[in-house]
Coordinates of N, CA, C and O in Angstrom, one line a residue:
M1 N -1.8 24.7 -11.7 CA -1.8 23.3 -12.5 C -0.8 22.3 -11.1 O 0.3 22.7 -11.0
L2 N -1.3 21.3 -10.3 CA -0.8 20.6 -9.5 C 0.0 19.0 -10.9 O -0.6 18.9 -11.3
F3 N 1.3 18.6 -10.0 CA 2.0 17.7 -10.7 C 1.3 16.6 -10.4 O 1.3 15.6 -10.8
F4 N 1.1 16.6 -8.7 CA 0.2 15.4 -8.2 C -1.1 16.4 -7.4 O -0.9 17.1 -7.1
S5 N -1.8 15.2 -6.9 CA -3.1 15.3 -6.3 C -2.8 14.8 -4.9 O -2.2 14.0 -4.5
E6 N -3.9 15.1 -3.8 CA -3.7 14.5 -2.7 C -3.8 12.8 -2.9 O -3.4 11.9 -1.8
E7 N -4.8 12.6 -3.5 CA -4.9 11.2 -4.3 C -3.9 10.4 -4.6 O -3.9 9.6 -4.4
E8 N -3.5 11.1 -5.0 CA -2.2 10.6 -6.0 C -1.4 10.6 -5.2 O -0.7 9.3 -5.0
I9 N -0.8 11.2 -4.2 CA 0.0 11.0 -3.4 C -0.5 10.1 -2.0 O 0.6 9.0 -1.6
K10 N -1.5 9.9 -1.7 CA -2.0 8.7 -0.7 C -1.8 7.3 -1.2 O -1.1 6.3 -1.3
A11 N -1.9 7.3 -3.3 CA -1.5 5.9 -3.7 C -0.1 5.6 -4.0 O 0.2 4.5 -4.1
E12 N 0.9 6.5 -3.9 CA 2.0 6.6 -4.1 C 2.5 6.1 -3.0 O 3.6 5.2 -2.7
F13 N 2.1 6.7 -1.6 CA 2.7 6.2 -0.4 C 1.9 5.1 0.5 O 0.8 5.8 1.2
P14 N 1.5 4.2 -0.1 CA 0.3 3.4 0.5 C 0.8 2.8 2.0 O -0.4 2.5 2.6
L15 N 1.9 2.7 1.9 CA 2.1 2.3 3.9 C 1.8 3.4 4.9 O 2.0 3.4 5.7
I16 N 1.8 4.5 4.3 CA 1.6 5.6 4.9 C 0.3 6.2 5.8 O -0.4 6.1 5.2
C17 N 0.6 6.3 7.0 CA -0.6 6.6 7.7 C -0.4 8.0 8.1 O 0.1 8.8 8.5
F18 N -1.6 9.2 7.3 CA -1.3 10.4 7.3 C -1.9 10.9 8.3 O -2.9 10.9 8.8
D19 N -0.8 11.8 9.1 CA -1.1 12.8 10.0 C -1.9 13.9 9.6 O -2.5 14.6 10.2
L20 N -1.4 14.5 8.2 CA -1.3 16.0 8.2 C -1.4 15.7 6.3 O -0.4 14.7 6.0
L21 N -2.4 16.2 5.7 CA -2.4 16.0 4.1 C -2.7 17.2 4.0 O -4.1 17.2 3.8
E22 N -2.3 18.2 3.2 CA -3.0 19.3 2.9 C -2.4 20.0 1.6 O -1.2 20.2 1.3
T23 N -3.5 20.7 0.9 CA -2.6 21.1 -0.2 C -3.2 23.0 -0.2 O -4.4 23.4 0.8
T24 N -2.2 23.8 0.1 CA -1.6 25.0 0.5 C -1.2 26.0 -0.8 O -0.4 25.6 -1.3
V25 N -1.7 27.0 -1.2 CA -1.0 28.2 -1.8 C -0.2 28.9 -0.7 O -0.8 29.1 0.4
I26 N 1.1 29.4 -1.2 CA 2.5 29.4 -0.2 C 2.8 30.7 -1.4 O 2.6 30.8 -2.8
N27 N 3.5 32.0 -0.9 CA 3.8 32.8 -1.5 C 5.3 32.3 -1.5 O 6.3 32.3 -0.4
L28 N 6.3 32.1 -2.7 CA 7.5 31.8 -2.8 C 8.5 33.0 -2.7 O 8.0 33.9 -3.7
N29 N 9.7 33.0 -2.4 CA 10.2 33.8 -2.2 C 11.9 33.1 -2.5 O 12.5 33.1 -1.3
E30 N 12.0 32.6 -3.6 CA 13.3 31.6 -3.5 C 14.5 32.0 -4.6 O 14.9 31.2 -5.4
G31 N 14.8 33.7 -4.9 CA 15.3 33.9 -6.0 C 14.5 34.7 -7.1 O 13.3 34.9 -7.1
P32 N 15.4 35.2 -8.0 CA 14.8 35.9 -9.1 C 13.5 35.3 -10.0 O 12.6 36.0 -10.3
Y33 N 13.8 34.2 -10.2 CA 12.9 33.3 -11.1 C 12.0 32.4 -10.4 O 11.3 31.6 -10.9
H34 N 12.1 32.6 -9.3 CA 11.0 31.5 -8.2 C 10.3 32.6 -7.4 O 10.3 32.3 -6.1
Q35 N 9.4 33.5 -7.5 CA 8.8 34.4 -7.3 C 7.2 34.7 -7.4 O 6.7 34.2 -8.5
G36 N 6.4 34.2 -6.2 CA 4.9 34.6 -6.6 C 4.0 33.7 -5.8 O 4.6 32.8 -4.9
K37 N 3.3 33.4 -5.8 CA 2.0 32.1 -5.4 C 2.3 30.7 -6.1 O 2.8 30.8 -7.3
G38 N 2.6 29.7 -5.1 CA 2.7 28.6 -5.6 C 1.7 27.6 -4.7 O 1.8 27.7 -3.7
V39 N 1.5 26.3 -5.4 CA 0.6 25.6 -4.6 C 1.2 23.9 -4.1 O 2.0 23.8 -5.2
V40 N 1.1 23.8 -3.0 CA 2.3 22.7 -2.4 C 1.4 21.7 -1.8 O 0.3 22.4 -1.2
I41 N 1.6 20.5 -1.6 CA 0.8 19.3 -1.0 C 1.8 19.0 0.0 O 3.1 18.7 -0.1
R42 N 1.8 19.0 1.4 CA 2.0 18.8 2.5 C 1.7 17.9 3.1 O 0.9 17.8 3.4
F43 N 2.6 16.8 3.8 CA 2.2 15.8 4.5 C 3.3 15.3 5.4 O 4.3 15.4 5.5
I44 N 2.7 14.8 6.9 CA 3.6 14.0 7.7 C 2.7 13.4 8.2 O 1.6 12.9 8.0
G45 N 3.5 11.8 8.2 CA 2.8 10.6 8.3 C 4.0 9.6 9.1 O 4.9 10.1 9.1
T46 N 3.0 8.9 9.3 CA 3.8 7.5 9.8 C 3.5 6.3 8.7 O 2.8 5.8 8.5
K47 N 4.9 5.5 8.5 CA 5.1 4.1 8.2 C 4.8 3.1 9.0 O 5.3 2.6 9.9
H48 N 4.1 2.4 7.9 CA 3.3 1.0 8.8 C 4.0 0.1 8.0 O 4.1 0.0 6.9
E49 N 4.5 -1.0 8.8 CA 4.6 -2.5 8.1 C 3.5 -2.8 7.4 O 2.6 -2.8 7.8
K50 N 4.1 -3.7 6.4 CA 3.0 -4.3 5.4 C 2.8 -5.7 5.7 O 3.4 -6.3 6.6
N51 N 1.2 -5.9 6.3 CA 0.8 -7.3 6.6 C 0.9 -8.4 5.9 O 0.7 -7.9 4.7
N52 N 1.8 -9.3 5.7 CA 1.4 -10.4 4.6 C 0.7 -11.5 5.4 O 0.5 -12.0 6.4

């Protein structure tokens, strides 16, 4: 289960032009209680000024 979808990310950041927006399964190893598979959404983008 994801907290956000790619569509929700786009809606939350309307001024961003996305160069990368992907949902990926990763293997976590961040201590004894954060290990195993996890789903992340990664993005790289450029902020555009709002046109009035």
